Amino acid sequence: MDISEKKNVNFLFLLFWVNPHAWTHSLHYHYLTLSEPGPGLPKFLAVGYVDDQPFIRYDSRRGKAEPQAPWMALVDAQYWETETQKQRAWEKVQQVEMWTVMGYHNQSGGMWITLAAHGNSLGSFFFFF
């Protein structure tokens, strides 16, 4: 390795050291549950994000998972059926959690909203070497 190649490697290492988020990716799901949805609103809404861009959406009115990014429209039907089943299960979990919170506060009616989110971030820095 000559001196210019060593400088390039050192520069790349420094770049990742100074800005470790330069090549990170994230996957997050956000869930919204309404106890008494208004006209036209779903009781449950789930949106998945990759790098802060929506790629999947499910709501209780439509009852199925749908692509939100052009590249997701290319995924096969089995994926969408599986995602629909997962989101229906999450819908039930979120509904039970809402009823539980309402019970803690001795409430049986009125407008209640629960929000939940989960996800993670992956830094490709570790895959650099």
PDB file of C-alpha atoms in Angstrom:
ATOM      1  CA  MET A   1       0.000   0.000   0.000  1.00  0.00           C
ATOM      2  CA  ASP A   2       1.552   3.310  -1.012  1.00  0.00           C
ATOM      3  CA  ILE A   3       1.307   6.561   0.951  1.00  0.00           C
ATOM      4  CA  SER A   4      -1.705   7.922  -0.996  1.00  0.00           C
ATOM      5  CA  GLU A   5      -3.698   4.730  -0.351  1.00  0.00           C
ATOM      6  CA  LYS A   6      -2.882   4.957   3.361  1.00  0.00           C
ATOM      7  CA  LYS A   7      -4.096   8.565   3.405  1.00  0.00           C
ATOM      8  CA  ASN A   8      -7.363   7.527   1.725  1.00  0.00           C
ATOM      9  CA  VAL A   9      -7.949   4.744   4.249  1.00  0.00           C
ATOM     10  CA  ASN A  10      -7.132   7.098   7.122  1.00  0.00           C
ATOM     11  CA  PHE A  11      -9.508   9.721   5.700  1.00  0.00           C
ATOM     12  CA  LEU A  12     -12.339   7.200   5.418  1.00  0.00           C
ATOM     13  CA  PHE A  13     -11.719   5.983   8.950  1.00  0.00           C
ATOM     14  CA  LEU A  14     -11.712   9.583  10.202  1.00  0.00           C
ATOM     15  CA  LEU A  15     -14.917  10.319   8.285  1.00  0.00           C
ATOM     16  CA  PHE A  16     -16.700   7.435   9.990  1.00  0.00           C
ATOM     17  CA  TRP A  17     -15.158   8.258  13.351  1.00  0.00           C
ATOM     18  CA  VAL A  18     -16.258  11.918  13.208  1.00  0.00           C
ATOM     19  CA  ASN A  19     -19.692  11.196  11.759  1.00  0.00           C
ATOM     20  CA  PRO A  20     -20.724   7.665  12.724  1.00  0.00           C
ATOM     21  CA  HIS A  21     -24.275   8.341  11.458  1.00  0.00           C
ATOM     22  CA  ALA A  22     -23.125   9.003   7.906  1.00  0.00           C
ATOM     23  CA  TRP A  23     -24.310   5.564   6.830  1.00  0.00           C
ATOM     24  CA  THR A  24     -27.006   4.532   9.251  1.00  0.00           C
ATOM     25  CA  HIS A  25     -30.392   3.104   8.499  1.00  0.00           C
ATOM     26  CA  SER A  26     -33.480   2.948  10.645  1.00  0.00           C
ATOM     27  CA  LEU A  27     -36.681   0.923  10.694  1.00  0.00           C
ATOM     28  CA  HIS A  28     -39.558   2.197  12.824  1.00  0.00           C
ATOM     29  CA  TYR A  29     -43.263   1.487  13.157  1.00  0.00           C
ATOM     30  CA  HIS A  30     -45.721   3.988  14.613  1.00  0.00           C
ATOM     31  CA  TYR A  31     -49.141   2.929  15.882  1.00  0.00           C
ATOM     32  CA  LEU A  32     -52.189   5.063  16.625  1.00  0.00           C
ATOM     33  CA  THR A  33     -55.347   3.707  18.257  1.00  0.00           C
ATOM     34  CA  LEU A  34     -58.539   5.731  18.741  1.00  0.00           C
ATOM     35  CA  SER A  35     -61.243   4.696  21.194  1.00  0.00           C
ATOM     36  CA  GLU A  36     -63.977   6.553  19.313  1.00  0.00           C
ATOM     37  CA  PRO A  37     -62.844   7.478  15.818  1.00  0.00           C
ATOM     38  CA  GLY A  38     -64.656  10.282  14.074  1.00  0.00           C
ATOM     39  CA  PRO A  39     -66.218  10.013  10.622  1.00  0.00           C
ATOM     40  CA  GLY A  40     -63.752   8.706   8.074  1.00  0.00           C
ATOM     41  CA  LEU A  41     -61.060   7.915  10.644  1.00  0.00           C
ATOM     42  CA  PRO A  42     -59.743   4.414  11.304  1.00  0.00           C
ATOM     43  CA  LYS A  43     -59.799   2.908  14.781  1.00  0.00           C
ATOM     44  CA  PHE A  44     -56.206   1.778  14.258  1.00  0.00           C
ATOM     45  CA  LEU A  45     -53.384   3.052  12.049  1.00  0.00           C
ATOM     46  CA  ALA A  46     -49.880   1.628  11.586  1.00  0.00           C
ATOM     47  CA  VAL A  47     -47.162   3.187   9.442  1.00  0.00           C
ATOM     48  CA  GLY A  48     -43.714   1.706   8.882  1.00  0.00           C
ATOM     49  CA  TYR A  49     -40.723   3.906   8.083  1.00  0.00           C
ATOM     50  CA  VAL A  50     -37.304   3.140   6.614  1.00  0.00           C
ATOM     51  CA  ASP A  51     -34.891   6.041   7.061  1.00  0.00           C
ATOM     52  CA  ASP A  52     -37.838   8.296   7.989  1.00  0.00           C
ATOM     53  CA  GLN A  53     -39.656   7.519   4.719  1.00  0.00           C
ATOM     54  CA  PRO A  54     -43.007   5.687   4.928  1.00  0.00           C
ATOM     55  CA  PHE A  55     -42.926   2.325   3.175  1.00  0.00           C
ATOM     56  CA  ILE A  56     -45.995   0.496   4.551  1.00  0.00           C
ATOM     57  CA  ARG A  57     -49.408   1.526   5.890  1.00  0.00           C
ATOM     58  CA  TYR A  58     -52.241  -0.391   7.490  1.00  0.00           C
ATOM     59  CA  ASP A  59     -55.492   1.000   8.801  1.00  0.00           C
ATOM     60  CA  SER A  60     -58.528  -0.716  10.251  1.00  0.00           C
ATOM     61  CA  ARG A  61     -60.909   0.799   7.697  1.00  0.00           C
ATOM     62  CA  ARG A  62     -59.132  -0.691   4.685  1.00  0.00           C
ATOM     63  CA  GLY A  63     -58.117  -3.809   6.603  1.00  0.00           C
ATOM     64  CA  LYS A  64     -54.928  -4.532   4.685  1.00  0.00           C
ATOM     65  CA  ALA A  65     -51.281  -3.532   4.551  1.00  0.00           C
ATOM     66  CA  GLU A  66     -50.414  -1.383   1.537  1.00  0.00           C
ATOM     67  CA  PRO A  67     -47.181  -0.047   0.029  1.00  0.00           C
ATOM     68  CA  GLN A  68     -46.302   3.590   0.616  1.00  0.00           C
ATOM     69  CA  ALA A  69     -43.112   3.671  -1.455  1.00  0.00           C
ATOM     70  CA  PRO A  70     -42.811   2.811  -5.156  1.00  0.00           C
ATOM     71  CA  TRP A  71     -40.162   0.165  -4.498  1.00  0.00           C
ATOM     72  CA  MET A  72     -42.518  -1.649  -2.094  1.00  0.00           C
ATOM     73  CA  ALA A  73     -45.141  -2.077  -4.822  1.00  0.00           C
ATOM     74  CA  LEU A  74     -42.801  -4.660  -6.388  1.00  0.00           C
ATOM     75  CA  VAL A  75     -43.030  -7.009  -3.396  1.00  0.00           C
ATOM     76  CA  ASP A  76     -45.025 -10.220  -3.883  1.00  0.00           C
ATOM     77  CA  ALA A  77     -48.580 -10.785  -2.636  1.00  0.00           C
ATOM     78  CA  GLN A  78     -47.498 -13.239   0.083  1.00  0.00           C
ATOM     79  CA  TYR A  79     -45.510 -10.459   1.795  1.00  0.00           C
ATOM     80  CA  TRP A  80     -48.582  -8.211   1.895  1.00  0.00           C
ATOM     81  CA  GLU A  81     -50.770 -11.006   3.256  1.00  0.00           C
ATOM     82  CA  THR A  82     -48.231 -11.701   6.016  1.00  0.00           C
ATOM     83  CA  GLU A  83     -47.931  -7.996   6.860  1.00  0.00           C
ATOM     84  CA  THR A  84     -51.722  -7.667   6.941  1.00  0.00           C
ATOM     85  CA  GLN A  85     -51.938 -10.525   9.452  1.00  0.00           C
ATOM     86  CA  LYS A  86     -49.171  -8.982  11.599  1.00  0.00           C
ATOM     87  CA  GLN A  87     -50.866  -5.583  11.648  1.00  0.00           C
ATOM     88  CA  ARG A  88     -54.243  -7.113  12.499  1.00  0.00           C
ATOM     89  CA  ALA A  89     -52.564  -8.785  15.468  1.00  0.00           C
ATOM     90  CA  TRP A  90     -50.988  -5.462  16.509  1.00  0.00           C
ATOM     91  CA  GLU A  91     -54.394  -3.832  16.180  1.00  0.00           C
ATOM     92  CA  LYS A  92     -55.790  -6.284  18.746  1.00  0.00           C
ATOM     93  CA  VAL A  93     -52.822  -5.749  21.090  1.00  0.00           C
ATOM     94  CA  GLN A  94     -53.162  -1.969  20.906  1.00  0.00           C
ATOM     95  CA  GLN A  95     -56.920  -2.177  21.506  1.00  0.00           C
ATOM     96  CA  VAL A  96     -56.382  -4.257  24.661  1.00  0.00           C
ATOM     97  CA  GLU A  97     -53.735  -1.795  25.842  1.00  0.00           C
ATOM     98  CA  MET A  98     -56.167   1.075  25.333  1.00  0.00           C
ATOM     99  CA  TRP A  99     -58.887  -0.693  27.317  1.00  0.00           C
ATOM    100  CA  THR A 100     -56.329  -1.393  30.055  1.00  0.00           C
ATOM    101  CA  VAL A 101     -55.317   2.274  30.282  1.00  0.00           C
ATOM    102  CA  MET A 102     -58.957   3.341  30.268  1.00  0.00           C
ATOM    103  CA  GLY A 103     -59.626   0.853  33.081  1.00  0.00           C
ATOM    104  CA  TYR A 104     -56.754   2.259  35.147  1.00  0.00           C
ATOM    105  CA  HIS A 105     -58.387   5.671  34.898  1.00  0.00           C
ATOM    106  CA  ASN A 106     -61.876   4.279  35.545  1.00  0.00           C
ATOM    107  CA  GLN A 107     -63.099   5.465  32.141  1.00  0.00           C
ATOM    108  CA  SER A 108     -65.505   3.601  29.920  1.00  0.00           C
ATOM    109  CA  GLY A 109     -66.136   6.259  27.308  1.00  0.00           C
ATOM    110  CA  GLY A 110     -64.899   9.443  25.787  1.00  0.00           C
ATOM    111  CA  MET A 111     -62.130   9.970  23.305  1.00  0.00           C
ATOM    112  CA  TRP A 112     -58.903   8.154  24.119  1.00  0.00           C
ATOM    113  CA  ILE A 113     -55.799   7.922  21.958  1.00  0.00           C
ATOM    114  CA  THR A 114     -52.839   5.613  22.421  1.00  0.00           C
ATOM    115  CA  LEU A 115     -49.595   5.974  20.535  1.00  0.00           C
ATOM    116  CA  ALA A 116     -46.861   3.386  20.327  1.00  0.00           C
ATOM    117  CA  ALA A 117     -43.633   3.137  18.375  1.00  0.00           C
ATOM    118  CA  HIS A 118     -40.854   0.637  18.039  1.00  0.00           C
ATOM    119  CA  GLY A 119     -37.849   0.246  15.814  1.00  0.00           C
ATOM    120  CA  ASN A 120     -34.103   0.263  15.574  1.00  0.00           C
ATOM    121  CA  SER A 121     -31.154   1.809  13.784  1.00  0.00           C
ATOM    122  CA  LEU A 122     -28.345  -0.002  12.047  1.00  0.00           C
ATOM    123  CA  GLY A 123     -24.999   1.648  11.386  1.00  0.00           C
ATOM    124  CA  SER A 124     -23.158   0.298   8.372  1.00  0.00           C
ATOM    125  CA  PHE A 125     -19.876   1.459   9.919  1.00  0.00           C
ATOM    126  CA  PHE A 126     -19.491  -2.027  11.364  1.00  0.00           C
ATOM    127  CA  PHE A 127     -19.761  -3.523   7.898  1.00  0.00           C
ATOM    128  CA  PHE A 128     -17.113  -1.200   6.500  1.00  0.00           C
ATOM    129  CA  PHE A 129     -14.143  -3.391   7.456  1.00  0.00           C
TER     130      PHE A 129
END
